PDB file of C-alpha atoms in Angstrom:
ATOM      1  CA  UNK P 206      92.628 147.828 130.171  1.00 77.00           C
ATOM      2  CA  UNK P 207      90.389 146.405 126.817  1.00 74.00           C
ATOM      3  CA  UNK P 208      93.771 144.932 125.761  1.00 76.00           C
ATOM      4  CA  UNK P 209      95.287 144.025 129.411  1.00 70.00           C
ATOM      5  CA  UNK P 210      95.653 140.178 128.384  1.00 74.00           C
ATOM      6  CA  UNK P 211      98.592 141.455 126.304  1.00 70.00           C
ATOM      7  CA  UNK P 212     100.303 143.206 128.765  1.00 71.00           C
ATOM      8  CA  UNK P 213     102.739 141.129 131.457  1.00 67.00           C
ATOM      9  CA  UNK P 214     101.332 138.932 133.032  1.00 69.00           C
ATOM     10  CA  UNK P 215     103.909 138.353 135.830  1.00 72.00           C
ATOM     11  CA  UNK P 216     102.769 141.924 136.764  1.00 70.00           C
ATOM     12  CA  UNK P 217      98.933 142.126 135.662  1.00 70.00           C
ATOM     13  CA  UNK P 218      98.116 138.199 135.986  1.00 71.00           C
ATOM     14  CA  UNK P 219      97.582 137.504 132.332  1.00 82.00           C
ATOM     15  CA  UNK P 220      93.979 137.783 132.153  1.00 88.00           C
ATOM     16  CA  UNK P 221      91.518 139.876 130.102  1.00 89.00           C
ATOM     17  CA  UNK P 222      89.425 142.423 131.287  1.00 89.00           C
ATOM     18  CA  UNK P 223      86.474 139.844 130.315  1.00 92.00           C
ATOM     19  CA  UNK P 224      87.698 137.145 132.200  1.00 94.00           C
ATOM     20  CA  UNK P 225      87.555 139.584 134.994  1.00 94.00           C
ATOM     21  CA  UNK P 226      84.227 140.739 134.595  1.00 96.00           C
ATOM     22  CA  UNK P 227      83.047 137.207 134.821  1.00 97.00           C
ATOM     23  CA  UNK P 228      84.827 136.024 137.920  1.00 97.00           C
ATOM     24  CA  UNK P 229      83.450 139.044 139.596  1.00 98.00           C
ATOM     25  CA  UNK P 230      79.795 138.286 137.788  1.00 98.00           C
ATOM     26  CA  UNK P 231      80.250 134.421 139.244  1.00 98.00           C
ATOM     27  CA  UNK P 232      81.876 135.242 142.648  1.00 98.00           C
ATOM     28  CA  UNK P 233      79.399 137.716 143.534  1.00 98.00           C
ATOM     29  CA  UNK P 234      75.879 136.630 141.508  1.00 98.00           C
ATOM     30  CA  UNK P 235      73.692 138.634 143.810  1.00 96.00           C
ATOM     31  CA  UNK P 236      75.459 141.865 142.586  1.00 96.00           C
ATOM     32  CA  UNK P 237      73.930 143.618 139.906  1.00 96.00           C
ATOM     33  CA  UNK P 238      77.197 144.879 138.202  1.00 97.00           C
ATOM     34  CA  UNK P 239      77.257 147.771 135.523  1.00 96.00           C
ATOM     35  CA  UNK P 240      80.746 147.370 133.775  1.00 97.00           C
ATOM     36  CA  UNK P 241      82.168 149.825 131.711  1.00 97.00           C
ATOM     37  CA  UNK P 242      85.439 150.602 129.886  1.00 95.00           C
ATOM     38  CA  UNK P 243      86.865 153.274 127.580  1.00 96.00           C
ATOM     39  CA  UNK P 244      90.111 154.332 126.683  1.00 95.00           C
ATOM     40  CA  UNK P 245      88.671 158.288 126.457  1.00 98.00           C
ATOM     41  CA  UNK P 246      89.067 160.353 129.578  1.00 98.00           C
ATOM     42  CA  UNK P 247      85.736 162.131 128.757  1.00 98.00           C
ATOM     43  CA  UNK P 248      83.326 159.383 128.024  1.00 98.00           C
ATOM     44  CA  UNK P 249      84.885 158.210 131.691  1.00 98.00           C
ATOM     45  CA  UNK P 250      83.441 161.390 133.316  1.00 98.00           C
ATOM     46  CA  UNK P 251      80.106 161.624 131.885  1.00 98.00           C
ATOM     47  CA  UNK P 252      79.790 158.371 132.858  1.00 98.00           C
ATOM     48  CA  UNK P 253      80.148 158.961 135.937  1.00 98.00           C
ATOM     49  CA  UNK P 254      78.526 161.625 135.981  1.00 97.00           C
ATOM     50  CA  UNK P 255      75.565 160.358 134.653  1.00 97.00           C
ATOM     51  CA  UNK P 256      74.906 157.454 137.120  1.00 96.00           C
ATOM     52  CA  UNK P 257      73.199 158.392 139.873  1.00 93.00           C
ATOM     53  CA  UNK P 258      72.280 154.893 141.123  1.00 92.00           C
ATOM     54  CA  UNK P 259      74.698 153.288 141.709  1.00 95.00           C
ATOM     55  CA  UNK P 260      75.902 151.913 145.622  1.00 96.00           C
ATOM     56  CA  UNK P 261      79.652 151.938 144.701  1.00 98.00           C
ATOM     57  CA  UNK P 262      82.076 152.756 142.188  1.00 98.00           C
ATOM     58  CA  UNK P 263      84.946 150.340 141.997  1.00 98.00           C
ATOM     59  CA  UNK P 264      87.428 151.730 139.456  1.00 98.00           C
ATOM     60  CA  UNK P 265      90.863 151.050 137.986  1.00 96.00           C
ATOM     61  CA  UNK P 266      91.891 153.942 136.153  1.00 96.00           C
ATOM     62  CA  UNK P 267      94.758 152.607 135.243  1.00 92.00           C
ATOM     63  CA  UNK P 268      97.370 155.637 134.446  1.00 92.00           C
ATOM     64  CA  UNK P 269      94.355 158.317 134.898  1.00 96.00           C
ATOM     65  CA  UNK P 270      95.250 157.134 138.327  1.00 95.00           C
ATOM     66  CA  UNK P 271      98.514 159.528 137.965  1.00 94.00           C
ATOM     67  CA  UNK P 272      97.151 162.653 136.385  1.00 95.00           C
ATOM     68  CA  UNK P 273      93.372 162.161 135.631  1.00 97.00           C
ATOM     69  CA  UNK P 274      91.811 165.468 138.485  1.00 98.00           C
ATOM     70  CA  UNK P 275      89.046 166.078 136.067  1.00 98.00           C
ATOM     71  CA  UNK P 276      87.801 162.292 136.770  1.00 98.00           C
ATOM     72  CA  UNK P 277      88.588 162.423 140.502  1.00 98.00           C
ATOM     73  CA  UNK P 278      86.596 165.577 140.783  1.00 98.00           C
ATOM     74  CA  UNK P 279      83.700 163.555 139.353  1.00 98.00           C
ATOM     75  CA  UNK P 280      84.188 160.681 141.472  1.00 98.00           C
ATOM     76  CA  UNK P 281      84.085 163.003 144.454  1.00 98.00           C
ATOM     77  CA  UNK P 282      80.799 165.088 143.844  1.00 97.00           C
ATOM     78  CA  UNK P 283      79.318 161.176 144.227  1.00 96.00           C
ATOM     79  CA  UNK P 284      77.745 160.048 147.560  1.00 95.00           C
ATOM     80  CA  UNK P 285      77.986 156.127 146.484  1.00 96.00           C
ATOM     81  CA  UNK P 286      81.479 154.361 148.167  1.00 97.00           C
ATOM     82  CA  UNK P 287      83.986 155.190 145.440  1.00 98.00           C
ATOM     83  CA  UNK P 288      87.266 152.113 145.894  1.00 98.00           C
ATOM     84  CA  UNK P 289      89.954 151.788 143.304  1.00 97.00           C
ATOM     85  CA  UNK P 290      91.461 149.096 142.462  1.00 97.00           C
ATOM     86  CA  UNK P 291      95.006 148.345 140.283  1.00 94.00           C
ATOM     87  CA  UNK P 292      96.257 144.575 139.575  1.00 91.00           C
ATOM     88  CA  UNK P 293      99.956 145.695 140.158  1.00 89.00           C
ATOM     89  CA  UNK P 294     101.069 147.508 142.894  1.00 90.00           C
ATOM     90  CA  UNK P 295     101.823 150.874 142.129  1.00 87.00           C
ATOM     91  CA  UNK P 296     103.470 151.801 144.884  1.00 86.00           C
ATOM     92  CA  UNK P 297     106.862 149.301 143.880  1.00 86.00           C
ATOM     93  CA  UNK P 298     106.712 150.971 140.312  1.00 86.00           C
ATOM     94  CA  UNK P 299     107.935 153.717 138.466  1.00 84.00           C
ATOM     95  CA  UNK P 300     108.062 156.874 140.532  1.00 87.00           C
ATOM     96  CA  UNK P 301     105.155 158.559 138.622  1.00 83.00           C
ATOM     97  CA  UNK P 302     103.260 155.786 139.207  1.00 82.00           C
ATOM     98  CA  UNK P 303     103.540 156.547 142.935  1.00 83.00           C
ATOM     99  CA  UNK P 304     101.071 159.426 142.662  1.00 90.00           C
ATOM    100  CA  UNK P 305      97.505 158.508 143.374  1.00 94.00           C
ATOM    101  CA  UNK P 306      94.796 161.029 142.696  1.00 95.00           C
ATOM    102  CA  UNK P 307      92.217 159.041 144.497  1.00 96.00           C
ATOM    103  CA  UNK P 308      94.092 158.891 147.878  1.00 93.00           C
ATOM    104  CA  UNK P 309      91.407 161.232 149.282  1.00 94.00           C
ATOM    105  CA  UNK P 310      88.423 160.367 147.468  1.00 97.00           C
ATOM    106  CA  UNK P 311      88.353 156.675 147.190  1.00 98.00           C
ATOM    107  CA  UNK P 312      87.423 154.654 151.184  1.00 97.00           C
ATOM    108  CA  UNK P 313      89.781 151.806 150.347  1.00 98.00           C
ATOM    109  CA  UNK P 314      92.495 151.048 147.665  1.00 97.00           C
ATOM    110  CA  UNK P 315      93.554 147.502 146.384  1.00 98.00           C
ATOM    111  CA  UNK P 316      96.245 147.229 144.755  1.00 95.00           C
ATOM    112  CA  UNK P 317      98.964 143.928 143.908  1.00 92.00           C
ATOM    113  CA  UNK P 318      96.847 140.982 144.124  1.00 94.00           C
ATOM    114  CA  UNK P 319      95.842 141.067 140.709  1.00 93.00           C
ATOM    115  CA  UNK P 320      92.339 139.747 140.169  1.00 94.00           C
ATOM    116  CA  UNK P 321      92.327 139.457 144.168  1.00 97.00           C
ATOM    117  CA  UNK P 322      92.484 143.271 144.596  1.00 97.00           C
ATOM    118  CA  UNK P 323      88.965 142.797 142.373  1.00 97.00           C
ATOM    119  CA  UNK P 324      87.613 140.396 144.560  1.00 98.00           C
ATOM    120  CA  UNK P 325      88.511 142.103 147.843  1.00 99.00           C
ATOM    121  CA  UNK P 326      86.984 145.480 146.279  1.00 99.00           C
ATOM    122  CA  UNK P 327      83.866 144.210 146.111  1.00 99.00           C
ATOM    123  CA  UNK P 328      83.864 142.176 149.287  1.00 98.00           C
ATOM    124  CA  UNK P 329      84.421 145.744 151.014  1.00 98.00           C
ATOM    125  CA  UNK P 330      81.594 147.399 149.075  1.00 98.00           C
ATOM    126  CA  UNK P 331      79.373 144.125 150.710  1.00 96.00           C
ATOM    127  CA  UNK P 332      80.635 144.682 153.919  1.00 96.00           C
ATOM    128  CA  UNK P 333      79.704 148.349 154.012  1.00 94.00           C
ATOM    129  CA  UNK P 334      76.054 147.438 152.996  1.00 88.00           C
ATOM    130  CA  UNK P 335      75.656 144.698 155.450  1.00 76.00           C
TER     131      UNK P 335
END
């Protein structure tokens, strides 16, 4: 996802993974967001891990979606609202792409909107602490 502005765009909207961290920043300014990226399945589960403070975890683990069990198993020892998120829609893909580790961890998936499925993530996550 640190290079996503170079993948295509009819399918991932042509943005950068910055540009999405600031719409969500803007959209939702009484959010205090923690954003993090890595392209290293470890440093992904320590940080999660790690955070014990945080409400919800709103996640797009990209192809970890497809194999990644030592993250899911991290995102489901968490008691925060864990919702993943993909800017395609995996389900009209490739049939490994099909395959979603998260189906029984995560409360709600987005998925095809693009930056939408984003901003509908975290309008869920405010409608659960309303």
């Amino acid at each position: 996802l640190n290079i996503l502005e170079k993948r295509d765009a009819s399918m991932y909207g042509g943005i950068s993974q910055t540009s999405i961290f600031e719409t969500l920043v803007t959209s939702f300014q009484d959010i205090d967001f923690t954003f993090f990226q890595t392209n290293h399945e470890g440093e992904m589960i320590e940080m999660i891990q790690q955070t014990e403070d945080a409400d919800a975890f709103i996640v797009n683990l990209g192809a970890w979606t497809h194999y990644a069990y030592a993250i899911r198993d991290a995102l489901e020892m968490k008691t925060s609202i864990v919702v993943d998120v993909h800017l395609s829609n995996i389900f009209e893909r490739e049939s490994f792409r099909k395959v979603n580790i998260l189906d029984n961890v995560s409360q709600k998936t987005f998925y095809g909107e693009k930056i939408q499925s984003y901003l509908k993530a975290v309008q869920y996550c405010k409608t659960k602490f309303a």
